[in-house]
XYZ file of C-alpha atoms in Angstrom:
445
model
C 31.568 -65.192 -114.688
C 28.583 -62.783 -114.860
C 28.500 -63.592 -118.632
C 28.972 -67.221 -118.121
C 25.921 -67.540 -115.734
C 23.845 -65.366 -118.163
C 24.623 -67.895 -120.838
C 23.955 -70.736 -118.636
C 20.199 -69.817 -118.090
C 20.001 -68.875 -121.844
C 21.069 -72.485 -122.771
C 19.802 -74.854 -120.178
C 19.996 -78.515 -121.088
C 18.934 -80.960 -118.509
C 19.902 -84.485 -117.764
C 17.665 -86.636 -115.736
C 18.551 -90.061 -114.671
C 16.131 -93.086 -115.065
C 14.651 -94.546 -112.021
C 15.724 -91.482 -110.079
C 13.601 -88.326 -108.962
C 16.806 -86.333 -109.064
C 17.571 -84.000 -112.085
C 20.814 -82.293 -112.878
C 21.827 -79.490 -114.983
C 24.061 -81.066 -117.662
C 25.314 -78.247 -119.830
C 28.462 -78.366 -121.916
C 30.078 -75.171 -121.143
C 33.138 -76.241 -123.438
C 30.907 -75.009 -126.185
C 30.685 -71.653 -124.734
C 34.471 -70.944 -124.457
C 34.757 -68.583 -127.406
C 31.858 -66.392 -126.153
C 33.853 -65.697 -122.807
C 37.572 -65.646 -124.270
C 38.344 -68.627 -122.215
C 39.593 -72.053 -123.435
C 37.112 -75.264 -123.341
C 39.375 -76.442 -120.259
C 38.799 -73.261 -118.444
C 35.015 -73.307 -118.855
C 35.099 -77.127 -117.740
C 36.823 -75.888 -114.722
C 33.630 -73.320 -113.937
C 31.436 -76.289 -114.745
C 33.022 -78.789 -112.417
C 32.845 -76.115 -109.491
C 29.307 -75.642 -110.048
C 28.499 -79.374 -109.813
C 30.720 -79.754 -106.879
C 32.718 -82.646 -108.506
C 35.520 -82.793 -105.970
C 35.526 -86.642 -105.387
C 38.594 -88.672 -106.338
C 38.553 -89.565 -110.206
C 38.193 -92.715 -111.849
C 40.184 -92.830 -115.080
C 41.970 -95.985 -116.596
C 43.394 -97.217 -119.697
C 41.959 -100.607 -120.840
C 41.522 -102.500 -123.974
C 40.052 -106.101 -123.385
C 40.152 -109.212 -125.364
C 41.225 -107.571 -128.641
C 39.468 -109.108 -131.911
C 42.017 -111.180 -133.884
C 41.456 -108.649 -136.631
C 42.637 -105.742 -134.339
C 45.414 -103.761 -136.061
C 47.377 -101.074 -134.410
C 47.857 -97.583 -135.944
C 51.124 -96.105 -136.563
C 51.905 -92.459 -135.524
C 53.796 -90.314 -138.186
C 55.322 -87.047 -137.174
C 57.437 -86.590 -140.269
C 54.366 -85.084 -142.274
C 51.235 -83.298 -141.515
C 47.977 -81.967 -142.832
C 46.708 -78.396 -142.728
C 43.070 -76.844 -143.441
C 43.456 -73.687 -145.707
C 40.406 -71.452 -146.619
C 39.679 -71.076 -150.191
C 36.705 -68.911 -149.798
C 34.590 -66.994 -147.289
C 30.885 -65.735 -147.101
C 29.599 -62.963 -144.924
C 26.252 -63.178 -143.310
C 25.137 -59.683 -142.075
C 22.443 -58.193 -139.866
C 21.476 -61.199 -137.917
C 19.944 -60.863 -134.509
C 20.196 -64.470 -132.952
C 21.360 -65.732 -129.525
C 23.641 -68.403 -130.871
C 23.984 -68.425 -134.503
C 25.542 -71.398 -136.171
C 26.551 -72.706 -139.584
C 24.694 -76.018 -140.369
C 25.042 -77.089 -143.742
C 25.397 -76.220 -147.469
C 24.354 -77.448 -151.062
C 24.846 -75.990 -154.445
C 22.355 -73.536 -154.202
C 21.780 -72.561 -150.302
C 23.642 -72.140 -146.844
C 21.794 -73.277 -143.721
C 22.214 -71.630 -140.277
C 20.220 -71.927 -137.070
C 19.753 -70.197 -133.893
C 20.956 -72.919 -131.445
C 18.922 -71.344 -128.488
C 15.770 -71.607 -130.494
C 14.425 -73.711 -133.282
C 14.798 -70.935 -135.877
C 16.311 -71.952 -139.290
C 18.010 -69.377 -141.646
C 18.579 -70.142 -145.412
C 20.784 -68.227 -147.639
C 21.917 -68.058 -151.102
C 25.654 -68.941 -151.752
C 26.610 -65.242 -151.696
C 24.909 -64.684 -148.150
C 21.692 -63.114 -149.194
C 18.599 -64.174 -146.946
C 16.083 -66.536 -148.718
C 14.026 -68.027 -146.010
C 13.687 -67.605 -142.204
C 11.442 -69.961 -140.248
C 10.837 -71.668 -136.988
C 8.926 -74.672 -135.529
C 8.335 -73.955 -131.879
C 5.627 -74.681 -129.345
C 2.319 -76.666 -130.434
C 2.725 -76.681 -134.115
C 3.175 -79.554 -136.700
C 6.845 -80.652 -136.870
C 7.992 -78.612 -133.800
C 11.505 -79.536 -132.625
C 13.539 -78.650 -129.655
C 16.878 -76.641 -129.183
C 18.852 -79.934 -128.448
C 18.067 -81.288 -132.090
C 21.007 -82.470 -133.728
C 22.942 -80.256 -136.293
C 20.943 -80.211 -139.736
C 21.406 -82.800 -142.583
C 20.182 -82.280 -146.151
C 18.558 -84.846 -148.553
C 19.512 -84.956 -152.313
C 16.594 -82.685 -153.119
C 17.571 -80.091 -150.709
C 15.165 -80.749 -147.893
C 16.208 -80.313 -144.340
C 16.422 -83.185 -142.047
C 16.103 -82.703 -138.266
C 16.961 -85.405 -135.756
C 15.621 -84.357 -132.442
C 16.246 -86.356 -129.197
C 12.910 -85.220 -127.889
C 10.634 -85.205 -130.869
C 12.187 -87.530 -133.516
C 12.734 -87.170 -137.099
C 11.489 -84.224 -139.027
C 12.014 -83.332 -142.927
C 11.203 -79.929 -144.007
C 11.365 -78.030 -147.603
C 13.946 -75.362 -147.870
C 10.930 -72.867 -147.053
C 9.815 -74.815 -143.779
C 7.057 -76.924 -145.065
C 6.791 -80.076 -142.863
C 7.262 -83.162 -145.419
C 7.836 -86.058 -142.811
C 7.742 -86.463 -139.176
C 8.211 -89.685 -136.973
C 8.568 -90.232 -133.474
C 12.045 -91.129 -131.674
C 12.485 -94.829 -131.827
C 12.209 -94.912 -128.041
C 11.820 -91.979 -125.649
C 15.139 -90.887 -124.022
C 15.728 -91.151 -120.266
C 18.240 -88.489 -120.465
C 19.089 -85.404 -122.480
C 22.370 -83.991 -123.037
C 23.953 -81.783 -126.072
C 27.070 -79.625 -126.405
C 27.703 -76.964 -128.882
C 29.439 -77.502 -132.220
C 28.755 -77.973 -135.779
C 29.916 -81.465 -136.214
C 27.572 -83.996 -138.343
C 25.662 -86.051 -135.834
C 23.620 -88.027 -138.282
C 23.867 -88.906 -142.128
C 21.480 -88.946 -144.968
C 22.516 -91.827 -147.296
C 21.007 -93.648 -150.381
C 21.206 -97.287 -150.926
C 19.578 -98.903 -154.026
C 17.738 -95.903 -154.916
C 16.028 -95.197 -151.408
C 16.882 -92.345 -149.112
C 17.600 -93.041 -145.445
C 18.760 -91.566 -142.217
C 21.556 -93.209 -140.519
C 21.240 -91.953 -136.768
C 21.052 -93.024 -133.118
C 18.024 -91.442 -131.499
C 18.272 -93.329 -128.171
C 17.394 -95.393 -126.457
C 17.794 -98.374 -128.895
C 16.801 -101.125 -126.605
C 13.951 -102.363 -124.264
C 16.451 -103.069 -121.408
C 15.718 -100.564 -118.468
C 18.829 -101.173 -116.286
C 22.430 -101.609 -116.661
C 23.546 -105.037 -116.902
C 25.208 -107.758 -119.445
C 22.037 -107.960 -121.107
C 21.894 -104.250 -122.053
C 25.385 -104.393 -123.692
C 24.798 -107.788 -125.580
C 21.432 -106.754 -126.818
C 22.003 -103.198 -127.760
C 22.314 -102.102 -131.322
C 24.264 -98.894 -131.928
C 22.697 -97.346 -135.192
C 19.263 -96.800 -136.417
C 18.284 -96.788 -140.134
C 15.233 -94.916 -140.972
C 13.583 -95.077 -144.426
C 12.416 -91.567 -145.224
C 9.815 -92.929 -147.716
C 7.960 -95.460 -145.607
C 9.310 -94.472 -142.005
C 10.404 -98.174 -141.236
C 13.456 -98.041 -138.800
C 15.933 -100.662 -138.658
C 18.321 -101.512 -135.640
C 21.912 -102.155 -136.723
C 25.572 -102.811 -135.528
C 25.842 -104.777 -132.188
C 29.098 -104.334 -130.119
C 31.780 -106.152 -131.972
C 33.412 -109.038 -130.424
C 36.317 -107.845 -128.369
C 34.822 -104.511 -127.511
C 35.548 -103.216 -123.932
C 31.662 -102.612 -123.697
C 31.108 -106.395 -123.765
C 33.705 -106.933 -120.966
C 31.332 -106.965 -117.952
C 31.667 -103.459 -116.889
C 29.027 -100.590 -117.008
C 29.767 -97.236 -118.918
C 27.978 -93.892 -119.316
C 25.811 -93.701 -122.373
C 28.335 -91.163 -124.121
C 31.229 -93.624 -123.919
C 29.498 -95.975 -126.289
C 27.343 -93.768 -128.510
C 29.161 -94.003 -131.922
C 30.510 -91.555 -134.360
C 30.219 -92.793 -138.111
C 30.722 -92.201 -141.774
C 29.113 -94.195 -144.721
C 31.136 -94.274 -147.897
C 28.535 -94.947 -150.537
C 31.096 -95.266 -153.413
C 33.136 -97.972 -151.415
C 29.935 -99.366 -149.534
C 31.745 -99.196 -146.330
C 30.763 -97.902 -142.962
C 33.242 -96.666 -140.566
C 32.401 -96.394 -136.936
C 34.260 -95.388 -133.632
C 32.652 -95.494 -130.203
C 33.127 -92.075 -128.273
C 35.266 -93.572 -125.392
C 36.867 -96.634 -127.212
C 39.646 -95.606 -129.855
C 39.092 -98.280 -132.187
C 38.158 -97.730 -135.828
C 35.741 -100.481 -137.002
C 35.230 -100.813 -140.800
C 32.264 -102.750 -142.198
C 31.440 -103.745 -145.745
C 27.907 -102.735 -146.556
C 26.928 -104.230 -149.820
C 24.056 -106.241 -148.675
C 21.296 -105.600 -146.236
C 23.472 -105.891 -143.009
C 26.849 -104.314 -142.594
C 29.670 -107.106 -142.012
C 32.790 -106.200 -140.118
C 35.823 -106.232 -141.819
C 38.610 -104.998 -139.627
C 39.177 -103.435 -136.260
C 42.144 -100.791 -135.746
C 43.392 -99.594 -132.703
C 44.280 -95.944 -132.665
C 47.021 -94.580 -130.733
C 45.726 -91.038 -130.138
C 47.956 -88.829 -128.155
C 46.535 -87.670 -124.832
C 43.338 -90.114 -125.100
C 42.758 -92.332 -122.139
C 39.815 -94.684 -121.766
C 37.460 -95.105 -119.068
C 37.878 -98.406 -117.355
C 34.378 -99.057 -116.491
C 32.577 -99.675 -113.384
C 30.349 -102.325 -111.763
C 26.785 -102.308 -113.031
C 25.376 -101.375 -109.603
C 27.519 -98.177 -109.623
C 25.929 -96.770 -112.784
C 22.314 -95.980 -112.991
C 20.634 -96.599 -116.275
C 20.553 -93.292 -118.253
C 23.753 -91.805 -116.697
C 24.954 -89.915 -119.803
C 28.608 -88.732 -119.341
C 31.661 -89.234 -117.083
C 31.081 -86.075 -115.512
C 28.091 -87.604 -113.712
C 30.511 -90.323 -112.347
C 33.155 -87.950 -110.916
C 35.174 -88.313 -114.172
C 35.436 -84.422 -115.055
C 37.895 -85.033 -117.901
C 36.587 -87.899 -120.127
C 38.412 -88.329 -123.433
C 35.825 -88.521 -126.360
C 35.707 -88.975 -130.114
C 33.675 -85.885 -131.157
C 33.707 -86.523 -135.245
C 34.561 -89.045 -137.811
C 34.627 -87.837 -141.365
C 36.352 -88.982 -144.760
C 37.778 -86.777 -147.480
C 38.999 -88.797 -150.433
C 41.205 -91.555 -148.909
C 41.660 -89.597 -145.519
C 39.722 -90.245 -142.481
C 39.465 -87.264 -140.193
C 39.041 -87.820 -136.475
C 38.440 -84.948 -134.029
C 38.807 -85.747 -130.346
C 38.884 -84.370 -126.889
C 41.997 -85.491 -124.915
C 42.067 -86.247 -121.302
C 44.717 -86.686 -118.362
C 46.831 -89.775 -117.698
C 46.613 -91.397 -114.369
C 49.797 -89.700 -113.569
C 48.676 -86.322 -114.678
C 45.361 -86.130 -112.588
C 46.775 -84.251 -109.863
C 48.034 -81.523 -112.098
C 44.595 -81.180 -114.007
C 43.031 -81.164 -110.691
C 45.206 -78.331 -109.495
C 44.149 -76.315 -112.677
C 40.629 -77.057 -112.111
C 40.592 -75.704 -108.626
C 42.811 -72.497 -109.551
C 45.777 -73.880 -107.333
C 48.268 -74.105 -110.220
C 51.045 -71.572 -111.197
C 51.042 -70.053 -114.500
C 53.289 -72.630 -116.143
C 51.421 -75.441 -114.915
C 48.194 -73.933 -116.228
C 49.511 -73.130 -119.498
C 51.035 -76.613 -119.882
C 47.736 -78.551 -118.900
C 45.668 -75.937 -121.257
C 47.782 -76.965 -124.081
C 47.352 -80.602 -123.386
C 43.513 -80.276 -123.057
C 43.096 -78.698 -126.515
C 40.897 -80.669 -128.870
C 42.602 -81.836 -131.869
C 41.956 -83.286 -135.265
C 44.278 -86.134 -136.748
C 44.251 -87.756 -140.245
C 44.316 -91.438 -140.726
C 46.103 -92.473 -143.929
C 47.038 -96.213 -144.627
C 46.983 -96.964 -140.967
C 49.105 -93.972 -139.857
C 47.974 -91.033 -137.637
C 48.956 -87.769 -138.997
C 48.576 -84.551 -137.303
C 46.250 -81.868 -138.696
C 46.693 -77.951 -138.206
C 43.324 -76.342 -137.794
C 42.791 -72.644 -138.244
C 40.931 -70.864 -135.445
C 37.211 -72.109 -135.438
C 33.940 -70.919 -133.616
C 33.342 -73.715 -131.033
C 36.431 -75.518 -132.246
C 34.283 -77.581 -134.835
C 33.712 -77.742 -138.489
C 31.516 -79.390 -141.226
C 32.865 -81.603 -144.061
C 30.554 -81.166 -147.319
C 31.532 -82.831 -150.522
C 35.209 -83.164 -149.651
C 35.365 -79.546 -148.317
C 35.625 -78.165 -144.807
C 33.356 -75.342 -143.411
C 33.872 -73.425 -140.334
C 32.877 -70.141 -138.639
C 34.874 -67.110 -137.854
C 34.967 -66.899 -133.923
C 32.743 -64.177 -132.797
C 33.706 -61.158 -130.640
C 34.373 -61.489 -126.895
C 33.291 -58.096 -125.763
C 30.087 -57.598 -127.821
C 27.056 -59.297 -129.341
C 27.878 -59.763 -133.057
C 25.284 -59.251 -135.842
C 27.656 -60.174 -138.728
C 29.271 -63.434 -139.282
C 31.686 -65.152 -141.579
C 31.777 -68.772 -142.631
C 34.867 -70.219 -144.395
C 34.923 -72.867 -146.978
C 38.411 -74.821 -147.345
C 40.361 -77.886 -148.212
C 42.624 -80.406 -146.523
C 46.160 -80.336 -147.941
C 49.675 -81.916 -146.888
C 51.966 -79.306 -145.390
C 54.702 -78.422 -147.752
């Protein structure tokens, strides 16, 4: 516990609700699991104890007014995929509080210290090339809660920061572009992983960043108007800084059902396939894959496919008066185990979906026993297994299991159809040497 508290003060991330003078610490302890030799669920236990979330849980399972285009996925257990390493690169002699792989191109590897705004650039053999930071009162400064880094086709570094907006830097740290957030946030929240959060895309010869630097509406309270007016993605032109709002909630989405939800439930995960000119999108707590054709200026919804994800349970929503504007997560609404889509990627014809499962209504009591330390060893191990994050592949409408290697912070990055991840660090000492793996997705023989 002493190590956990030390990390808590090292990585404070605050969430403040709009219209309230109260402010609460909103740290994702699941990301610190590997540092403490504990599972993400066990770390969540400590988090819940700290926040005193001992009220009854509000979890449900609902899908309203499904679109006529809605299809249902099939689950296949006869086959599976695995991620296998094809190469590894060692990075040595690094002094950083939280050293994370971020991205790669043909020439460079990019890392950051997630506890600061320091960026590290290496060649493909792991030799240091650049090291720079943008902190304090300097042009282009960004915060520790900036999204994981993206790269332009020229190799420039794109930073999407919830506090300060978009920044683009050269490989050596020269500020090339900066723009404010589309609308200032009322709340701040971030976990620790290396998943892609935004995407640099090209359309008709122009480079854009597809992102969602909230908030994207002018409504300042929960209600029907918020969900009807909301546009869920932003498209920022990196040449003229123009930003366009896109993607309303599709007809049939539960977020148009007249209920209120925390923001993380309806923030999207997405992937744009430039070759197909299609946009794939899933809202974090609605397991429906929306597919858009994007050949013209506006994406056009083509289909909606319900995903039967094992262990995924949807929040049923609450009355508008029960959810203050700016509330971020189910944890703040006494829902300590919300299911969540964490990543959406595409490798060839395969969509990869990474998600956090949660308990069914019947299992809530057992999960609560584990959370409170009242479970015996067998029940504890059973629930910890059910709580593990997982990745599945979606192929021709079928959901297929994916075996993952052990990964630092249970996350990975897909780059040019290859999967990159970090080797977990030591649990009993501070590491100065790190290993990043490059791998591929393949069927299990």
